[in-house]
Short mmCIF file of the N, C-alpha and C atoms (twelve columns), coordinates in Angstrom:
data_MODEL
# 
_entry.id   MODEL 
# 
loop_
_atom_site.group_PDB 
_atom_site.id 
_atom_site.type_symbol 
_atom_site.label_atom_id 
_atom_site.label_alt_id 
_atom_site.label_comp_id 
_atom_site.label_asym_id 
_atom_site.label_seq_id 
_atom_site.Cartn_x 
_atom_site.Cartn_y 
_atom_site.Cartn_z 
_atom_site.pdbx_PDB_model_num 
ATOM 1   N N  . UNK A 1   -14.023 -16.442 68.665 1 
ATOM 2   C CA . UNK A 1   -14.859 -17.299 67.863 1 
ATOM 3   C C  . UNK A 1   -14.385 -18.744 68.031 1 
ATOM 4   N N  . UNK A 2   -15.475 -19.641 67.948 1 
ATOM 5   C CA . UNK A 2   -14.890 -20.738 68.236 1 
ATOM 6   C C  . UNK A 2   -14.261 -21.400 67.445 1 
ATOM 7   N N  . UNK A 3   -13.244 -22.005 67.328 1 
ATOM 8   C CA . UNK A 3   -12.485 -22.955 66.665 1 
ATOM 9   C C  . UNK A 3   -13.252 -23.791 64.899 1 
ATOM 10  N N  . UNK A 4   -14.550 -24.204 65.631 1 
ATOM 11  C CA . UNK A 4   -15.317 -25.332 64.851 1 
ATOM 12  C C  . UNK A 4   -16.233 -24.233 63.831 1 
ATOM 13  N N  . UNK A 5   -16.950 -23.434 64.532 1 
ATOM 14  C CA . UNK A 5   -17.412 -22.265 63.500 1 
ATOM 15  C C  . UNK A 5   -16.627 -21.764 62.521 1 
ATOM 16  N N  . UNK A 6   -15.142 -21.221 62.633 1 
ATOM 17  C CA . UNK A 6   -14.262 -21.085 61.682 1 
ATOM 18  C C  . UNK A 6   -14.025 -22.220 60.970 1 
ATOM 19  N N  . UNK A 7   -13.720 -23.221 60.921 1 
ATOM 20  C CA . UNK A 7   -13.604 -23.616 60.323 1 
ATOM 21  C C  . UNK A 7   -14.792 -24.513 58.833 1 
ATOM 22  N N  . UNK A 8   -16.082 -24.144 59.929 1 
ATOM 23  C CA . UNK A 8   -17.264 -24.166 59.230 1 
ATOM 24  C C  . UNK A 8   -17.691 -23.325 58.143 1 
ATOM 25  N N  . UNK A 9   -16.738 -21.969 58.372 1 
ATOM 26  C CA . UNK A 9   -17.304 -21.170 57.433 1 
ATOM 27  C C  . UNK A 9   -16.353 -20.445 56.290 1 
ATOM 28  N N  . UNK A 10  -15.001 -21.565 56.914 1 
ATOM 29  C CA . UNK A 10  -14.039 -21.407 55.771 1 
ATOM 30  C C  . UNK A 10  -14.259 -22.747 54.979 1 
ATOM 31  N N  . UNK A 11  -14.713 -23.462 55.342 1 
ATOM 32  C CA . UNK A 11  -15.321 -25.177 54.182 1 
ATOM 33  C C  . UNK A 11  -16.534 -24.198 53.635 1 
ATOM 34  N N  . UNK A 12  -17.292 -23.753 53.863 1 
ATOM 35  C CA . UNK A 12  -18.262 -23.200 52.749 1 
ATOM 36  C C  . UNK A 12  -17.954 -21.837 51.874 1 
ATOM 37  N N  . UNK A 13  -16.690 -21.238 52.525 1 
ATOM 38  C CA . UNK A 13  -16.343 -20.467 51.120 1 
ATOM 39  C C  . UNK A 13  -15.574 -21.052 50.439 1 
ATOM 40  N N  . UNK A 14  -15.107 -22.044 50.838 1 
ATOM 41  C CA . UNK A 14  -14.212 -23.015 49.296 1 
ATOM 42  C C  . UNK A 14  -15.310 -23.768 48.889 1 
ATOM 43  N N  . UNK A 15  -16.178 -24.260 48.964 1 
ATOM 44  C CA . UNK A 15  -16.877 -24.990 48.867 1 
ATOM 45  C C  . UNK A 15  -17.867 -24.729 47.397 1 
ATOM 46  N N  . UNK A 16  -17.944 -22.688 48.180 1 
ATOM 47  C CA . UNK A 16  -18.735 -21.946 47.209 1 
ATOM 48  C C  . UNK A 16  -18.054 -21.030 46.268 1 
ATOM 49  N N  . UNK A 17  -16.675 -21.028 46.277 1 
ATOM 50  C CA . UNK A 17  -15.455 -20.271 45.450 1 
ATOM 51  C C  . UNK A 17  -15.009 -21.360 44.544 1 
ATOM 52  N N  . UNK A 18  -14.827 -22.520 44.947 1 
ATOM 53  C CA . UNK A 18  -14.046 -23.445 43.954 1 
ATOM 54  C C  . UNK A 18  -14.812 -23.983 42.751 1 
ATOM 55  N N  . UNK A 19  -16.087 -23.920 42.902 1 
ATOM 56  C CA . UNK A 19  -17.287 -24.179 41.502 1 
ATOM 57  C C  . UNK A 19  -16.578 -23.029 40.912 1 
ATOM 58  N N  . UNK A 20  -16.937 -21.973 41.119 1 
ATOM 59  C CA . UNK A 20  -17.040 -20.563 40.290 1 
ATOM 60  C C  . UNK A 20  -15.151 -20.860 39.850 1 
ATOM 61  N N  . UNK A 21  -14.368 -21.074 40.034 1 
ATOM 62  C CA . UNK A 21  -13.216 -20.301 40.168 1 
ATOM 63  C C  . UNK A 21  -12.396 -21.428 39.239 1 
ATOM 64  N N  . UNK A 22  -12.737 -22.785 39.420 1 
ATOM 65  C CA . UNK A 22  -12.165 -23.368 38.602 1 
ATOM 66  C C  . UNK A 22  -12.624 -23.574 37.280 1 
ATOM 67  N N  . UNK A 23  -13.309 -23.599 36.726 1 
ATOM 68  C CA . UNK A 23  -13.924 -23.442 35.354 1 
ATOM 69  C C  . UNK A 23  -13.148 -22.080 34.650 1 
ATOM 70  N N  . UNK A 24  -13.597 -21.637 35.565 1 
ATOM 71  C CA . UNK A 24  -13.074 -19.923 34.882 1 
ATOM 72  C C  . UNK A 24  -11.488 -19.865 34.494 1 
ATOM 73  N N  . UNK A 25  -10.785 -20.714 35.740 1 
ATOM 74  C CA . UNK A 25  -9.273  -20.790 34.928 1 
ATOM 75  C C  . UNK A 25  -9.245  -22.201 34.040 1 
ATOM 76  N N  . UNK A 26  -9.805  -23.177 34.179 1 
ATOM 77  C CA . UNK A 26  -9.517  -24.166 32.894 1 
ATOM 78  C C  . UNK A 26  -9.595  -23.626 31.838 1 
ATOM 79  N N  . UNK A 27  -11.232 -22.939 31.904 1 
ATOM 80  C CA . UNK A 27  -11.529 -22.330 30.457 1 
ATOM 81  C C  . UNK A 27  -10.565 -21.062 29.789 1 
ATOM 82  N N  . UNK A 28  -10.440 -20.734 30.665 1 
ATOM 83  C CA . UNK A 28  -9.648  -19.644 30.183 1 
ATOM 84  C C  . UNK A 28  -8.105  -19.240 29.248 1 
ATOM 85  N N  . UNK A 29  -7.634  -21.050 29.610 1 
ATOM 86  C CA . UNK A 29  -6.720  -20.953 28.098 1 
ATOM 87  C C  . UNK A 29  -7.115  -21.934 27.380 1 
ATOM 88  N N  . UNK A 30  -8.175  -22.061 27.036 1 
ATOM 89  C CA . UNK A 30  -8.384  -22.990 25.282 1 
ATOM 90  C C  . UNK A 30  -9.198  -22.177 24.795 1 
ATOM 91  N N  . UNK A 31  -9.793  -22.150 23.660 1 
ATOM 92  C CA . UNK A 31  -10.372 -21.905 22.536 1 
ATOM 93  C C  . UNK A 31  -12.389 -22.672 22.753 1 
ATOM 94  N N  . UNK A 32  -13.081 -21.920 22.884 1 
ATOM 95  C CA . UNK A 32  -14.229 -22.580 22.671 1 
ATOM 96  C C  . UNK A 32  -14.478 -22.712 21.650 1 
ATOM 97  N N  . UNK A 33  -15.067 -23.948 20.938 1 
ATOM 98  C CA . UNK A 33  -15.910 -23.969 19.396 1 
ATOM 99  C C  . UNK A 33  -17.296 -23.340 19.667 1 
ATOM 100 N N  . UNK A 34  -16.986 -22.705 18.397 1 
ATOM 101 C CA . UNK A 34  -18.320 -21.839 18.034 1 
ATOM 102 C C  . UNK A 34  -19.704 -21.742 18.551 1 
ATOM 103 N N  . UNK A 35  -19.962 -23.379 18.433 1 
ATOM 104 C CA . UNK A 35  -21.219 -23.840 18.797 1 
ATOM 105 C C  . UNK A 35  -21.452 -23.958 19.943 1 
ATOM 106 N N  . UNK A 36  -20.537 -24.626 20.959 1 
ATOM 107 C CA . UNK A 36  -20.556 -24.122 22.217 1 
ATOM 108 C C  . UNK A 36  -21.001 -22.562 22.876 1 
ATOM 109 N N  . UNK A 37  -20.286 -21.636 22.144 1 
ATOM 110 C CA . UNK A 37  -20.310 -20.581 22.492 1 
ATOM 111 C C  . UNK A 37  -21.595 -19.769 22.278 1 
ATOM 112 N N  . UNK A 38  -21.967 -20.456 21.331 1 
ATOM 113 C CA . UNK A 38  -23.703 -19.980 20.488 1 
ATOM 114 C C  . UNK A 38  -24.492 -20.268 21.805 1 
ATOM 115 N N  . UNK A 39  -23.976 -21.536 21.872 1 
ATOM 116 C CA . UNK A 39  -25.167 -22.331 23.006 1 
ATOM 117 C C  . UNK A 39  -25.004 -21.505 24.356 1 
ATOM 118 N N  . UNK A 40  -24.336 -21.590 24.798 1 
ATOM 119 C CA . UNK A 40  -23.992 -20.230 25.923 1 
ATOM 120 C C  . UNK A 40  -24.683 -19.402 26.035 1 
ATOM 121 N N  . UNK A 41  -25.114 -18.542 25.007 1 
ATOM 122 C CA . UNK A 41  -25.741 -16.976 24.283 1 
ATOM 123 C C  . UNK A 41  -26.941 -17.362 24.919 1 
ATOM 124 N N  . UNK A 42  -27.381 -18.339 25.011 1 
ATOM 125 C CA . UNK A 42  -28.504 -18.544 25.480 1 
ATOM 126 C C  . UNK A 42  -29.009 -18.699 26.849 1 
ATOM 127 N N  . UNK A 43  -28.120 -18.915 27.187 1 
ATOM 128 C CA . UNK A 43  -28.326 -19.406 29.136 1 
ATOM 129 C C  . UNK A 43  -29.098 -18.552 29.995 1 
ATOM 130 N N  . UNK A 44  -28.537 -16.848 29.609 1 
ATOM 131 C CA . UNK A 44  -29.520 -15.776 29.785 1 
ATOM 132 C C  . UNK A 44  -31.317 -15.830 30.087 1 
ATOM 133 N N  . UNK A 45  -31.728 -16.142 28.616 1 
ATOM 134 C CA . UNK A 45  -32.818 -15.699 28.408 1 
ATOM 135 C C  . UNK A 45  -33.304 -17.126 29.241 1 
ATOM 136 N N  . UNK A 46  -32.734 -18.331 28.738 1 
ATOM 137 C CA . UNK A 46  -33.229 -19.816 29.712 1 
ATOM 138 C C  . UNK A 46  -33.704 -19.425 30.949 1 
ATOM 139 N N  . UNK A 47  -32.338 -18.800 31.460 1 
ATOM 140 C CA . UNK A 47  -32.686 -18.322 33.346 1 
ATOM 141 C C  . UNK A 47  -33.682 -17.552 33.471 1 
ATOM 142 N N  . UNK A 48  -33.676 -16.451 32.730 1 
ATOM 143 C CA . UNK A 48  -34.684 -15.621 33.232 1 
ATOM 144 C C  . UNK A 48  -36.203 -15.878 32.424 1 
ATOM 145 N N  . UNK A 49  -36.150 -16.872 31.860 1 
ATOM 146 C CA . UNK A 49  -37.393 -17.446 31.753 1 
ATOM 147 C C  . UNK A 49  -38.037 -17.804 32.815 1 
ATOM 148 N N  . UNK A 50  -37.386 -19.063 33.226 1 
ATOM 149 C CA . UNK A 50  -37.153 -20.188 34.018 1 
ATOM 150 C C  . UNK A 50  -37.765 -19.357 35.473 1 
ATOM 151 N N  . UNK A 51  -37.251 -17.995 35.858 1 
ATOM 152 C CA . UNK A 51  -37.694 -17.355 37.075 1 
ATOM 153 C C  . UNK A 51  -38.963 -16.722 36.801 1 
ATOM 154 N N  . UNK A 52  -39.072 -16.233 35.542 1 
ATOM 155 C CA . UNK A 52  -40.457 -15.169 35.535 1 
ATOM 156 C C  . UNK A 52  -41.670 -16.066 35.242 1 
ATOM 157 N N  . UNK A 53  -41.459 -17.199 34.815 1 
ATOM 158 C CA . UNK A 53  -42.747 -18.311 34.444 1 
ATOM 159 C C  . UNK A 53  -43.365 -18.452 35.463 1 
ATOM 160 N N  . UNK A 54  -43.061 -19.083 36.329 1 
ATOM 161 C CA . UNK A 54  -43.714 -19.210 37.635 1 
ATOM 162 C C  . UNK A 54  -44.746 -17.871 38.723 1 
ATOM 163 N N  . UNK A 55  -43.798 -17.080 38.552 1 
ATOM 164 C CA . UNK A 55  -44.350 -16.086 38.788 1 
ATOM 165 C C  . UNK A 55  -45.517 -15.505 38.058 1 
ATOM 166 N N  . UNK A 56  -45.305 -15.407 36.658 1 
ATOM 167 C CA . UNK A 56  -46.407 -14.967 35.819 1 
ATOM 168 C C  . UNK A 56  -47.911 -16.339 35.777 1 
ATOM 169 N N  . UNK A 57  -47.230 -17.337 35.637 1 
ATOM 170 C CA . UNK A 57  -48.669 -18.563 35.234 1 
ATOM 171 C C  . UNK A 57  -48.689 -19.155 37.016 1 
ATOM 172 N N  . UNK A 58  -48.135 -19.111 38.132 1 
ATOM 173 C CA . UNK A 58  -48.443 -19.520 38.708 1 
ATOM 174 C C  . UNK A 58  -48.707 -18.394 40.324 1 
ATOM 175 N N  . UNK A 59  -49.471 -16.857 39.967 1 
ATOM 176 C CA . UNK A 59  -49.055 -16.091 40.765 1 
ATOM 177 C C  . UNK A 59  -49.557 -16.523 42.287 1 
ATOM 178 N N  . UNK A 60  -50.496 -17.266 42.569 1 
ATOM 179 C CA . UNK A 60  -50.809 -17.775 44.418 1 
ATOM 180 C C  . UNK A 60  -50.702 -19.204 44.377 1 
ATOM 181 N N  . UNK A 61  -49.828 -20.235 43.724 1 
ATOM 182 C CA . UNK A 61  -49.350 -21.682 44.131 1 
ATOM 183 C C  . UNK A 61  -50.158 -21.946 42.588 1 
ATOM 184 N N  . UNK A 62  -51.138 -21.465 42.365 1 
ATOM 185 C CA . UNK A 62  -52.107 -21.843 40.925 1 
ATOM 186 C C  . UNK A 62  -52.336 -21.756 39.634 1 
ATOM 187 N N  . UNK A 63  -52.434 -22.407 38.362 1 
ATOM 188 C CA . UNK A 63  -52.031 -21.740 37.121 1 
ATOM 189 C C  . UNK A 63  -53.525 -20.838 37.511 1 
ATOM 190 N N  . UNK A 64  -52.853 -19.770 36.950 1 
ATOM 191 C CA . UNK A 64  -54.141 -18.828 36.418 1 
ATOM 192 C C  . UNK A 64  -53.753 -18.021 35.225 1 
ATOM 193 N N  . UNK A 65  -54.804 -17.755 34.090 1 
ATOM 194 C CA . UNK A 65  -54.462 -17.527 32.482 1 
ATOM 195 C C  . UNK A 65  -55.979 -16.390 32.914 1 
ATOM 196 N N  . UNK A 66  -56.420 -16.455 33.322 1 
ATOM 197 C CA . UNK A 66  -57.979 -15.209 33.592 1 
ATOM 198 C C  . UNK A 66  -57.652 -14.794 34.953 1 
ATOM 199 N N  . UNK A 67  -57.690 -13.449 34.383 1 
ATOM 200 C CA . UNK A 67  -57.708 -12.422 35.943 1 
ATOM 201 C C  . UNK A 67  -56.273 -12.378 36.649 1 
ATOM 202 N N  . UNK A 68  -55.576 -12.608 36.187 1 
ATOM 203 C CA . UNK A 68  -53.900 -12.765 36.487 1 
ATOM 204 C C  . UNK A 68  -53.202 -10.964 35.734 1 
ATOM 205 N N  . UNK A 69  -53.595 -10.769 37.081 1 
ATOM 206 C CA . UNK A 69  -52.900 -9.435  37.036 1 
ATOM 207 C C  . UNK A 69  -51.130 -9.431  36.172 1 
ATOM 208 N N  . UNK A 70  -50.362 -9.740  36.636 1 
ATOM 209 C CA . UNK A 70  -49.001 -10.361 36.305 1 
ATOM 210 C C  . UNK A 70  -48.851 -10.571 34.517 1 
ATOM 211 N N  . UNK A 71  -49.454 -11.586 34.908 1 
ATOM 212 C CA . UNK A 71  -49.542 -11.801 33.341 1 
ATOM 213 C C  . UNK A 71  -50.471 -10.759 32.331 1 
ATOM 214 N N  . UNK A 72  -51.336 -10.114 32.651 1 
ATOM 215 C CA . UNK A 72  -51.960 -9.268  31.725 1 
ATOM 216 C C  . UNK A 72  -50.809 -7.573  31.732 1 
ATOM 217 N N  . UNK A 73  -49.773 -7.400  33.051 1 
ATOM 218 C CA . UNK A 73  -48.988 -6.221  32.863 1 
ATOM 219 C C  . UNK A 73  -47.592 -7.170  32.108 1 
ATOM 220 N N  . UNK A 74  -47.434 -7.965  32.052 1 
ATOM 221 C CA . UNK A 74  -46.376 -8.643  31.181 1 
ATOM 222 C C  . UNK A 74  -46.610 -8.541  29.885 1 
ATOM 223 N N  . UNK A 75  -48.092 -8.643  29.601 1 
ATOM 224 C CA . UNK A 75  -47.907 -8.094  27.529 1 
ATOM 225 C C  . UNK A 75  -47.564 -6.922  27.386 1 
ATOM 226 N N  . UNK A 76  -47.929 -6.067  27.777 1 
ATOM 227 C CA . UNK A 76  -47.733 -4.810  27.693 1 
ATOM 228 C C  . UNK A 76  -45.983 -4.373  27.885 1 
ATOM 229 N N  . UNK A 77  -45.221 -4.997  28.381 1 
ATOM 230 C CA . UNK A 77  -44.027 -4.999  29.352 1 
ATOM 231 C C  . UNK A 77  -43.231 -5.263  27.987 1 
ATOM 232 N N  . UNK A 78  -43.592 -6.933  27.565 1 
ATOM 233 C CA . UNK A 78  -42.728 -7.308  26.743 1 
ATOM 234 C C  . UNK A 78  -42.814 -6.455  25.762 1 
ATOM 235 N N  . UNK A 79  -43.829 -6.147  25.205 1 
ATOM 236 C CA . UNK A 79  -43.957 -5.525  23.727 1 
ATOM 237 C C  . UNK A 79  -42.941 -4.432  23.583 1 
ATOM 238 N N  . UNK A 80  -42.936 -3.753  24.893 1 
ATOM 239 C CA . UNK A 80  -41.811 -2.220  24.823 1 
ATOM 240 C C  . UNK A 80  -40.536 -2.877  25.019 1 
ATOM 241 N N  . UNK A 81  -39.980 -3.999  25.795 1 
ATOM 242 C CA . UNK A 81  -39.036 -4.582  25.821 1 
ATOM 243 C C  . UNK A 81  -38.240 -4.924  24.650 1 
ATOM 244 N N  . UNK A 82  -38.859 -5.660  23.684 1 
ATOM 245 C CA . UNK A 82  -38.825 -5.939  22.578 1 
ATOM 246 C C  . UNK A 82  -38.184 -4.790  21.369 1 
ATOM 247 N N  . UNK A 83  -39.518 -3.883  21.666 1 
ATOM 248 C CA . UNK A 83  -39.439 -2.939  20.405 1 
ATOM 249 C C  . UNK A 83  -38.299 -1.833  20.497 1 
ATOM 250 N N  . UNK A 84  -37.993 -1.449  22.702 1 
ATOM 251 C CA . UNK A 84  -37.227 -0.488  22.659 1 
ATOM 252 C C  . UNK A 84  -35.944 -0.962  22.709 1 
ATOM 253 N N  . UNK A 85  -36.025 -2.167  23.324 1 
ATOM 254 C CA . UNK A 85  -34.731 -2.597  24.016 1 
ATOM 255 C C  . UNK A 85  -34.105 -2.017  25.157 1 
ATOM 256 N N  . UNK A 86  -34.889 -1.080  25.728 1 
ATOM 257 C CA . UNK A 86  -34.488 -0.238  26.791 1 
ATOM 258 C C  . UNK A 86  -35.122 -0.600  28.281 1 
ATOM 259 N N  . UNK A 87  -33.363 -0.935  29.038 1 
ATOM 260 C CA . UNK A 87  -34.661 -1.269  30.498 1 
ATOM 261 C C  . UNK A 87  -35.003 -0.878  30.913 1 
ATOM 262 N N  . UNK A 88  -34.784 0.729   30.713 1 
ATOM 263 C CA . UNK A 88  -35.639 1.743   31.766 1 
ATOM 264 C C  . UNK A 88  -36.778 1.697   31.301 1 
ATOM 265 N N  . UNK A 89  -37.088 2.007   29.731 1 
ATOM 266 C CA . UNK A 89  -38.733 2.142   29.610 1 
ATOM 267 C C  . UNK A 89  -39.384 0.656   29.891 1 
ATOM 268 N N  . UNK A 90  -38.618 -0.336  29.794 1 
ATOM 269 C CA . UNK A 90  -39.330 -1.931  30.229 1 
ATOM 270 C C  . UNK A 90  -40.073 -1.485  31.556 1 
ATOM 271 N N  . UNK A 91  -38.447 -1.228  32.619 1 
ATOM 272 C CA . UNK A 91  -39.196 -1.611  33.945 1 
ATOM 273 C C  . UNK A 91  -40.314 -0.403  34.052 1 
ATOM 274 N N  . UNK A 92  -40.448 0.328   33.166 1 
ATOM 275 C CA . UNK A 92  -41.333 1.946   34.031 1 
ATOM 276 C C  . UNK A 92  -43.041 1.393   33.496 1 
ATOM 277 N N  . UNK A 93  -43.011 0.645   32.480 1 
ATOM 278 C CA . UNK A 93  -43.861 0.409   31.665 1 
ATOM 279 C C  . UNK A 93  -44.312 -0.797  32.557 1 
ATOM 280 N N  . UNK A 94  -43.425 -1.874  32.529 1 
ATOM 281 C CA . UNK A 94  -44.203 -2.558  33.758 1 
ATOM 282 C C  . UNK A 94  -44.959 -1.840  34.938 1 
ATOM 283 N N  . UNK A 95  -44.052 -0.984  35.971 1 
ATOM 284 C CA . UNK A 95  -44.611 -0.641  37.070 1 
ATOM 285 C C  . UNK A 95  -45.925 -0.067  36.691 1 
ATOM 286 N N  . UNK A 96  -45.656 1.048   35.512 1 
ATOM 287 C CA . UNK A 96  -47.026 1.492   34.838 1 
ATOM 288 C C  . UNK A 96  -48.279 0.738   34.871 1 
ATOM 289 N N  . UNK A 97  -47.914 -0.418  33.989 1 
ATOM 290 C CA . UNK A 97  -48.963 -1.426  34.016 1 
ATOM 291 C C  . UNK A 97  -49.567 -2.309  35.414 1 
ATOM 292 N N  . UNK A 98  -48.685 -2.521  35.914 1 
ATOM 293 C CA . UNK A 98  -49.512 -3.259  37.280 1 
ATOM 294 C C  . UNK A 98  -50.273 -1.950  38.592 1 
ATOM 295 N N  . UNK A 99  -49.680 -0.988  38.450 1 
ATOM 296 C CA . UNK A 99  -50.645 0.264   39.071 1 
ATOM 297 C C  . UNK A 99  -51.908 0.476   38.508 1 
ATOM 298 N N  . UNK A 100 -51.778 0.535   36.927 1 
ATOM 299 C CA . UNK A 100 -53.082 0.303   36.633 1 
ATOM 300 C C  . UNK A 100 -53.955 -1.254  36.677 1 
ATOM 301 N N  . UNK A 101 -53.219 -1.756  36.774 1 
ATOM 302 C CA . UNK A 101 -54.272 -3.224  36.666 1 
ATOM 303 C C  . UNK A 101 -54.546 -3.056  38.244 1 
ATOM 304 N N  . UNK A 102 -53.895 -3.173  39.283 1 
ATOM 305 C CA . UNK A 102 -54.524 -3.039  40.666 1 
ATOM 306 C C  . UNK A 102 -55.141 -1.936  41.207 1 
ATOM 307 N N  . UNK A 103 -54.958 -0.692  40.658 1 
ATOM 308 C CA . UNK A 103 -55.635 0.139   41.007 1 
ATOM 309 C C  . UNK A 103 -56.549 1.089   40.375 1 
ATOM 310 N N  . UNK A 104 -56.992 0.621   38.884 1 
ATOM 311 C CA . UNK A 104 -58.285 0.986   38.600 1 
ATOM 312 C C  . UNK A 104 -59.144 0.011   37.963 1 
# 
């Protein structure tokens, strides 16, 4: 292997190890306040908002709110999400739902 490639692809695993790796030991001996930590709790649901929005209101580059397959098997999705808390019946209930919206 050549010389310059190695060393290309040892600068991008420090590159991509030292974000992750130093936080984790600073943080790791102090004490977070509370509120911080509240705020945290949240980052979750932010992200996976943040990914399924687009997908649901914008499924071919376009908002669409009528005839949006996606979004009409997503009510159905959340509601069991919600009520069971279970991801198996989430994801089965989704797949459920978009088989029927595309195929009858």
């Amino acid at each position: 292997m050549d010389r310059q490639i190695l060393l290309v692809i040892l600068g991008m695993a420090l590159v991509t190890y030292l974000p992750r790796m130093l936080p984790l030991v600073i943080l790791s001996r102090t004490q977070l306040p509370n509120i911080f930590l509240r705020w945290l709790s949240y980052i979750p649901a932010a992200v996976l908002a943040a990914l399924l929005a687009p997908a649901l209101f914008l499924p071919e580059g376009r908002f669409a709110l009528v005839g949006n397959p996606y979004l009409l098997a997503a009510i159905p999705t959340s509601l069991i999400a919600i009520r069971t808390r279970s991801i198996a019946l989430t994801i089965l209930c989704g797949m459920a739902a978009m088989v029927l919206l595309n195929y009858i």
